[in-house]
Amino acid sequence: MKTVPLTGLSEEEARKRRELYGPNRLPLARGRSPLRIFLEQFRSLFIYALLVAGGVSYFLGKLLDAVVIWAVVVINALIGFLQELKAERTLAGLQEYLSPRATVIREGVRREIPAEEVVPGDVLVLRAGMKVPADARLLEARNLTVDESALTGESFPQEKSPGDLPEDLPLAERRNMVFSGTLVVSGEGTALVTATGAQTEFGRLAHMMGEIRIPKTPLMQRLEVFTRWISLAILGLTGLTFGVGYWRGFGMEESFMAAVALAVSAIPEGLPVILTVALAMGVKRMARQKAIVRYLPAVETLGSTTIIFTDKTGTLTENRLRVEVLVDPEGRVYPEAEAAKIPSLRPLLQALAWVLEGGHPVDRALEELVISPPGGRVLDRIPFDSSRKYAAFLVEEEGRQRRLLLKGAPEIVLDRCEGKEPLLEQLADLARQGLRLLALASMETNASGISGDVPTKGFRPLGLVGFRDPPRKEAGPAVRTCLAAGIRVKMVTGDHPLTAETIARAVGLSGPAVPGREIEEASPERIARWLSETDVVARATPRTKLKLIEVFKARGEIVAMTGDGVNDAPALKAAHIGVAMGSGTEVAKEAADMVLLDDNFATLVGAVKEGRTVFDNLRKTLLFIFPTNGGEGLILLGSLLAASVLPVLPLHILWINLVTTVALAVTLAFEPAEKDLMSRPPRPGTAPLLDRGLLFQIGVVSVIMALVAWGGFILWKNYRGLAQARALTVNLLVFMEAFYLLNTRFLSASALSLRRLWTGNPALVPGLLTVVVLQLLFTYLPPLRRIFGVEPLPVEAWGLILAGGLLLFLAVEAKKFLRRVAGS
């Protein structure tokens, strides 16, 4: 049964079609259950190793050891669980974005129904302020404009009119269609529904998002490789330790305890906590700069970014039309700031007061130009219509003089004018500059009203007004900073190529605009070649953006994408780092990893710097904690090979690791950015967390720690007995780490400057004081002494402890000095 436009469908036919096509809503994929999300947090070799170590400790009766290890694992899992649970809301946000109600014509009567009951073939009634509930082709339109920016990226409301158009037009140019999820700005009309639910353009976006796999961040990829090697090494060393202990005559249980002690010493159980704190500090600092991070690892990912695909509207520009130039009847061009002082522009400015219709961005921009017109009134008007492309106003001024004013598209208005040649000469040049142009004309008349069309000749031009959605003043410097940091910036917009190229040049980007359709059809090699020569893609669709991201991800790039509309959501989700604008749609924000509250591209500069700082501080943290693990492991292996008693027990090792993690390693998350941070090129995505030089330093420091601690243990055991010797060994390891923290604050620079050593990090002194207090409690508080099986140390022991720490500090500084000399 065909739809009759005047009467619409019958209720019976609508029921049949609803059964055939289903409800007008998005078919959301079944999400993961909270339990599944939580259990997936344990899928890591690193976590498996910690769980096994905790289990062995429990079965050997070391309940405290087991509880501490398992608590670290559970806390880390809870953090990951809460973050991933938020990500599951993205598609639900799409569903909520759709219109809840719709007005349709059925059986000749207008009816308001739930939007999900709309079916293909329904006749929609469109009016200003309503959200379009389905894709539909226009039957009638009167002054109809629709804001499609959330779907297409177009800056301004689009004029709509019925009629036939080619089928292969880009979405933004389909003037005879309205689309689900867009907003009617002005006018009214009727439209025949062509698609509902999953078959709408909006539904296709939801389908694209459902198929996208959220990429692992570079940090997560590096940590997976890193922890895989650590876990395998720990497994091998644990077996070796048990074998050596049994071979050297230790009993089964004692050998097991030695193996567990080595496993606990080798596993950096504080690493997840340190990583979380480092990322959380980055999140906190970004929040102060109006950048809200939804997914913690996104902080570091920004620091790895090699290419940013940015939307234009509302991101690089203000998303607000402003008058830039005015042209008088003689073709002379004046900037907006001088308009009020130019006599030849006065008739144009006075006429603007009569022709404002309100509501449209063009009229809002013109309001700032208006000067007081002569007294009078508007007798009649013909509102702007997209099919006519003009509006007409019959004005009676003081003295009973009547004028007919025409406002509209330059090619339509000037065609009715005499003496238009000077303006025609400027028209093409201004259009090439990406300006949106409006023409005004006037003629004297004795008419009492406007009936039908206005005269086709006899008008005199009053001039032209040129508008632009101007770039943000911060956008240019921000783009230049990104380029200086080795990060390429590409503008991808749904706007016209001329408009895109003009804005691109204004913010420091270059090259001719590549049409989105060509990107979608081209090979990855050709796309890469095009974008090495230009920074601009125009008339882009959601598929264009996805294609770009997939191509550059496949080339090993770390891809960031900014956007604010529903049309940006699939690309925001697919990119390594999705950045949504604070004024954008909730769908874009839910799909993104980060939201810029001020919509300012310049805020990305601070975010990128923060990301690089987080990675630097994470490397410093790894450089700091692993020598402790290495030194403890070497001590245990040495004692087994020497058939000696263990200098430290598993519980001692847990204490050392937790003290150095909580009080010392965490302070590195507060380290300020290095001076050369934003002049370095981006890190390759495959670059390891620690390079050879840093691994060599870890090895050297581990050996020094082991030798000093072992020597102190042997000396003190012979002098004061086992319990005091173990107390001395624990304090030696902790205080050597405290001295080593001062080395680690500077990866290559010297730490011998007192001013540099004690400034810049507000957490440093509190952290060191906390270590002193904790170690005094460990050594002298009776309950702790009983738990750890140690005895209090005499004063002379502290001299030996401080000497060991100073020896390590000077040795590392000597190594750094030799490396600087070799590098120069």
PDB file of N, CA, C and O in Angstrom, residues 23-65:
ATOM      1  N   PRO A  23      10.539  -1.773  15.638  1.00  0.00           N
ATOM      2  CA  PRO A  23      10.400  -0.439  16.244  1.00  0.00           C
ATOM      3  C   PRO A  23      11.497   0.503  15.763  1.00  0.00           C
ATOM      4  O   PRO A  23      12.598   0.076  15.392  1.00  0.00           O
ATOM      5  N   ASN A  24      11.189   1.787  15.808  1.00  0.00           N
ATOM      6  CA  ASN A  24      12.135   2.823  15.375  1.00  0.00           C
ATOM      7  C   ASN A  24      13.097   3.149  16.516  1.00  0.00           C
ATOM      8  O   ASN A  24      13.039   4.193  17.152  1.00  0.00           O
ATOM      9  N   ARG A  25      13.988   2.214  16.779  1.00  0.00           N
ATOM     10  CA  ARG A  25      15.025   2.425  17.788  1.00  0.00           C
ATOM     11  C   ARG A  25      16.257   1.651  17.380  1.00  0.00           C
ATOM     12  O   ARG A  25      16.196   0.748  16.542  1.00  0.00           O
ATOM     13  N   LEU A  26      17.362   1.988  17.991  1.00  0.00           N
ATOM     14  CA  LEU A  26      18.626   1.344  17.629  1.00  0.00           C
ATOM     15  C   LEU A  26      18.732  -0.007  18.307  1.00  0.00           C
ATOM     16  O   LEU A  26      18.500  -0.123  19.512  1.00  0.00           O
ATOM     17  N   PRO A  27      19.081  -1.061  17.542  1.00  0.00           N
ATOM     18  CA  PRO A  27      19.263  -2.389  18.148  1.00  0.00           C
ATOM     19  C   PRO A  27      20.597  -2.451  18.866  1.00  0.00           C
ATOM     20  O   PRO A  27      21.637  -2.707  18.263  1.00  0.00           O
ATOM     21  N   LEU A  28      20.573  -2.181  20.154  1.00  0.00           N
ATOM     22  CA  LEU A  28      21.818  -2.151  20.924  1.00  0.00           C
ATOM     23  C   LEU A  28      22.352  -3.557  21.153  1.00  0.00           C
ATOM     24  O   LEU A  28      21.609  -4.461  21.515  1.00  0.00           O
ATOM     25  N   ALA A  29      23.644  -3.691  20.914  1.00  0.00           N
ATOM     26  CA  ALA A  29      24.274  -4.987  21.165  1.00  0.00           C
ATOM     27  C   ALA A  29      24.279  -5.276  22.666  1.00  0.00           C
ATOM     28  O   ALA A  29      24.359  -4.371  23.494  1.00  0.00           O
ATOM     29  N   ARG A  30      24.161  -6.546  22.983  1.00  0.00           N
ATOM     30  CA  ARG A  30      24.168  -6.935  24.390  1.00  0.00           C
ATOM     31  C   ARG A  30      25.543  -6.677  24.989  1.00  0.00           C
ATOM     32  O   ARG A  30      26.554  -7.183  24.516  1.00  0.00           O
ATOM     33  N   GLY A  31      25.564  -5.832  25.992  1.00  0.00           N
ATOM     34  CA  GLY A  31      26.836  -5.471  26.586  1.00  0.00           C
ATOM     35  C   GLY A  31      27.366  -6.540  27.533  1.00  0.00           C
ATOM     36  O   GLY A  31      26.678  -7.502  27.868  1.00  0.00           O
ATOM     37  N   ARG A  32      28.613  -6.350  27.951  1.00  0.00           N
ATOM     38  CA  ARG A  32      29.207  -7.266  28.905  1.00  0.00           C
ATOM     39  C   ARG A  32      28.596  -7.035  30.280  1.00  0.00           C
ATOM     40  O   ARG A  32      28.324  -5.911  30.667  1.00  0.00           O
ATOM     41  N   SER A  33      28.410  -8.116  31.012  1.00  0.00           N
ATOM     42  CA  SER A  33      27.880  -7.993  32.367  1.00  0.00           C
ATOM     43  C   SER A  33      28.962  -7.421  33.274  1.00  0.00           C
ATOM     44  O   SER A  33      30.163  -7.557  33.004  1.00  0.00           O
ATOM     45  N   PRO A  34      28.564  -6.767  34.373  1.00  0.00           N
ATOM     46  CA  PRO A  34      29.565  -6.250  35.315  1.00  0.00           C
ATOM     47  C   PRO A  34      30.510  -7.328  35.822  1.00  0.00           C
ATOM     48  O   PRO A  34      31.704  -7.077  35.997  1.00  0.00           O
ATOM     49  N   LEU A  35      29.988  -8.553  36.055  1.00  0.00           N
ATOM     50  CA  LEU A  35      30.856  -9.635  36.538  1.00  0.00           C
ATOM     51  C   LEU A  35      31.932  -9.971  35.510  1.00  0.00           C
ATOM     52  O   LEU A  35      33.108 -10.157  35.854  1.00  0.00           O
ATOM     53  N   ARG A  36      31.521 -10.027  34.238  1.00  0.00           N
ATOM     54  CA  ARG A  36      32.492 -10.344  33.188  1.00  0.00           C
ATOM     55  C   ARG A  36      33.561  -9.259  33.081  1.00  0.00           C
ATOM     56  O   ARG A  36      34.751  -9.556  32.935  1.00  0.00           O
ATOM     57  N   ILE A  37      33.128  -8.005  33.167  1.00  0.00           N
ATOM     58  CA  ILE A  37      34.095  -6.900  33.092  1.00  0.00           C
ATOM     59  C   ILE A  37      35.093  -7.002  34.242  1.00  0.00           C
ATOM     60  O   ILE A  37      36.301  -6.813  34.063  1.00  0.00           O
ATOM     61  N   PHE A  38      34.590  -7.334  35.439  1.00  0.00           N
ATOM     62  CA  PHE A  38      35.476  -7.439  36.600  1.00  0.00           C
ATOM     63  C   PHE A  38      36.472  -8.584  36.431  1.00  0.00           C
ATOM     64  O   PHE A  38      37.675  -8.429  36.679  1.00  0.00           O
ATOM     65  N   LEU A  39      35.982  -9.759  35.994  1.00  0.00           N
ATOM     66  CA  LEU A  39      36.864 -10.919  35.847  1.00  0.00           C
ATOM     67  C   LEU A  39      37.923 -10.692  34.773  1.00  0.00           C
ATOM     68  O   LEU A  39      39.047 -11.210  34.874  1.00  0.00           O
ATOM     69  N   GLU A  40      37.596  -9.905  33.754  1.00  0.00           N
ATOM     70  CA  GLU A  40      38.564  -9.651  32.686  1.00  0.00           C
ATOM     71  C   GLU A  40      39.746  -8.817  33.164  1.00  0.00           C
ATOM     72  O   GLU A  40      40.780  -8.776  32.500  1.00  0.00           O
ATOM     73  N   GLN A  41      39.606  -8.163  34.298  1.00  0.00           N
ATOM     74  CA  GLN A  41      40.718  -7.379  34.837  1.00  0.00           C
ATOM     75  C   GLN A  41      41.868  -8.269  35.309  1.00  0.00           C
ATOM     76  O   GLN A  41      42.981  -7.795  35.521  1.00  0.00           O
ATOM     77  N   PHE A  42      41.594  -9.573  35.475  1.00  0.00           N
ATOM     78  CA  PHE A  42      42.626 -10.487  35.975  1.00  0.00           C
ATOM     79  C   PHE A  42      43.369 -11.213  34.856  1.00  0.00           C
ATOM     80  O   PHE A  42      44.187 -12.078  35.120  1.00  0.00           O
ATOM     81  N   ARG A  43      43.052 -10.859  33.582  1.00  0.00           N
ATOM     82  CA  ARG A  43      43.672 -11.554  32.454  1.00  0.00           C
ATOM     83  C   ARG A  43      45.023 -10.916  32.134  1.00  0.00           C
ATOM     84  O   ARG A  43      45.159 -10.090  31.235  1.00  0.00           O
ATOM     85  N   SER A  44      46.033 -11.285  32.902  1.00  0.00           N
ATOM     86  CA  SER A  44      47.380 -10.751  32.714  1.00  0.00           C
ATOM     87  C   SER A  44      48.371 -11.688  33.388  1.00  0.00           C
ATOM     88  O   SER A  44      48.135 -12.155  34.505  1.00  0.00           O
ATOM     89  N   LEU A  45      49.476 -11.965  32.712  1.00  0.00           N
ATOM     90  CA  LEU A  45      50.512 -12.814  33.309  1.00  0.00           C
ATOM     91  C   LEU A  45      51.030 -12.216  34.611  1.00  0.00           C
ATOM     92  O   LEU A  45      51.356 -12.923  35.557  1.00  0.00           O
ATOM     93  N   PHE A  46      51.102 -10.896  34.630  1.00  0.00           N
ATOM     94  CA  PHE A  46      51.566 -10.196  35.815  1.00  0.00           C
ATOM     95  C   PHE A  46      50.639 -10.489  36.995  1.00  0.00           C
ATOM     96  O   PHE A  46      51.088 -10.804  38.105  1.00  0.00           O
ATOM     97  N   ILE A  47      49.323 -10.420  36.749  1.00  0.00           N
ATOM     98  CA  ILE A  47      48.347 -10.697  37.801  1.00  0.00           C
ATOM     99  C   ILE A  47      48.405 -12.173  38.200  1.00  0.00           C
ATOM    100  O   ILE A  47      48.318 -12.513  39.388  1.00  0.00           O
ATOM    101  N   TYR A  48      48.538 -13.066  37.197  1.00  0.00           N
ATOM    102  CA  TYR A  48      48.629 -14.497  37.504  1.00  0.00           C
ATOM    103  C   TYR A  48      49.800 -14.766  38.447  1.00  0.00           C
ATOM    104  O   TYR A  48      49.682 -15.540  39.407  1.00  0.00           O
ATOM    105  N   ALA A  49      50.950 -14.133  38.179  1.00  0.00           N
ATOM    106  CA  ALA A  49      52.128 -14.355  39.018  1.00  0.00           C
ATOM    107  C   ALA A  49      51.877 -13.885  40.449  1.00  0.00           C
ATOM    108  O   ALA A  49      52.258 -14.553  41.417  1.00  0.00           O
ATOM    109  N   LEU A  50      51.207 -12.744  40.591  1.00  0.00           N
ATOM    110  CA  LEU A  50      50.897 -12.251  41.927  1.00  0.00           C
ATOM    111  C   LEU A  50      49.927 -13.175  42.655  1.00  0.00           C
ATOM    112  O   LEU A  50      50.083 -13.446  43.853  1.00  0.00           O
ATOM    113  N   LEU A  51      48.925 -13.677  41.947  1.00  0.00           N
ATOM    114  CA  LEU A  51      47.963 -14.586  42.568  1.00  0.00           C
ATOM    115  C   LEU A  51      48.639 -15.874  43.036  1.00  0.00           C
ATOM    116  O   LEU A  51      48.350 -16.382  44.128  1.00  0.00           O
ATOM    117  N   VAL A  52      49.540 -16.405  42.213  1.00  0.00           N
ATOM    118  CA  VAL A  52      50.250 -17.633  42.585  1.00  0.00           C
ATOM    119  C   VAL A  52      51.133 -17.393  43.805  1.00  0.00           C
ATOM    120  O   VAL A  52      51.170 -18.198  44.744  1.00  0.00           O
ATOM    121  N   ALA A  53      51.840 -16.242  43.798  1.00  0.00           N
ATOM    122  CA  ALA A  53      52.709 -15.930  44.935  1.00  0.00           C
ATOM    123  C   ALA A  53      51.886 -15.816  46.219  1.00  0.00           C
ATOM    124  O   ALA A  53      52.285 -16.311  47.279  1.00  0.00           O
ATOM    125  N   GLY A  54      50.712 -15.180  46.120  1.00  0.00           N
ATOM    126  CA  GLY A  54      49.839 -15.078  47.286  1.00  0.00           C
ATOM    127  C   GLY A  54      49.341 -16.432  47.736  1.00  0.00           C
ATOM    128  O   GLY A  54      49.262 -16.718  48.946  1.00  0.00           O
ATOM    129  N   GLY A  55      49.004 -17.311  46.773  1.00  0.00           N
ATOM    130  CA  GLY A  55      48.513 -18.645  47.110  1.00  0.00           C
ATOM    131  C   GLY A  55      49.565 -19.486  47.811  1.00  0.00           C
ATOM    132  O   GLY A  55      49.272 -20.170  48.806  1.00  0.00           O
ATOM    133  N   VAL A  56      50.798 -19.433  47.307  1.00  0.00           N
ATOM    134  CA  VAL A  56      51.880 -20.210  47.932  1.00  0.00           C
ATOM    135  C   VAL A  56      52.124 -19.705  49.354  1.00  0.00           C
ATOM    136  O   VAL A  56      52.311 -20.496  50.289  1.00  0.00           O
ATOM    137  N   SER A  57      52.118 -18.364  49.510  1.00  0.00           N
ATOM    138  CA  SER A  57      52.315 -17.806  50.856  1.00  0.00           C
ATOM    139  C   SER A  57      51.232 -18.281  51.807  1.00  0.00           C
ATOM    140  O   SER A  57      51.495 -18.627  52.961  1.00  0.00           O
ATOM    141  N   TYR A  58      49.990 -18.339  51.330  1.00  0.00           N
ATOM    142  CA  TYR A  58      48.875 -18.763  52.174  1.00  0.00           C
ATOM    143  C   TYR A  58      49.043 -20.214  52.613  1.00  0.00           C
ATOM    144  O   TYR A  58      48.880 -20.538  53.798  1.00  0.00           O
ATOM    145  N   PHE A  59      49.388 -21.098  51.669  1.00  0.00           N
ATOM    146  CA  PHE A  59      49.503 -22.516  52.003  1.00  0.00           C
ATOM    147  C   PHE A  59      50.715 -22.817  52.885  1.00  0.00           C
ATOM    148  O   PHE A  59      50.775 -23.851  53.524  1.00  0.00           O
ATOM    149  N   LEU A  60      51.673 -21.874  52.900  1.00  0.00           N
ATOM    150  CA  LEU A  60      52.814 -22.051  53.791  1.00  0.00           C
ATOM    151  C   LEU A  60      52.577 -21.375  55.140  1.00  0.00           C
ATOM    152  O   LEU A  60      53.486 -21.259  55.946  1.00  0.00           O
ATOM    153  N   GLY A  61      51.319 -20.913  55.345  1.00  0.00           N
ATOM    154  CA  GLY A  61      50.961 -20.335  56.627  1.00  0.00           C
ATOM    155  C   GLY A  61      51.312 -18.871  56.775  1.00  0.00           C
ATOM    156  O   GLY A  61      51.187 -18.306  57.874  1.00  0.00           O
ATOM    157  N   LYS A  62      51.755 -18.219  55.693  1.00  0.00           N
ATOM    158  CA  LYS A  62      52.117 -16.802  55.747  1.00  0.00           C
ATOM    159  C   LYS A  62      50.895 -15.972  55.327  1.00  0.00           C
ATOM    160  O   LYS A  62      50.830 -15.425  54.231  1.00  0.00           O
ATOM    161  N   LEU A  63      49.912 -15.900  56.214  1.00  0.00           N
ATOM    162  CA  LEU A  63      48.631 -15.277  55.881  1.00  0.00           C
ATOM    163  C   LEU A  63      48.788 -13.786  55.594  1.00  0.00           C
ATOM    164  O   LEU A  63      48.177 -13.262  54.659  1.00  0.00           O
ATOM    165  N   LEU A  64      49.581 -13.073  56.375  1.00  0.00           N
ATOM    166  CA  LEU A  64      49.758 -11.641  56.179  1.00  0.00           C
ATOM    167  C   LEU A  64      50.352 -11.345  54.806  1.00  0.00           C
ATOM    168  O   LEU A  64      49.919 -10.435  54.095  1.00  0.00           O
ATOM    169  N   ASP A  65      51.373 -12.148  54.428  1.00  0.00           N
ATOM    170  CA  ASP A  65      51.976 -11.980  53.097  1.00  0.00           C
ATOM    171  C   ASP A  65      50.916 -12.138  52.010  1.00  0.00           C
ATOM    172  O   ASP A  65      50.815 -11.329  51.070  1.00  0.00           O
TER     173      ASP A  65
END
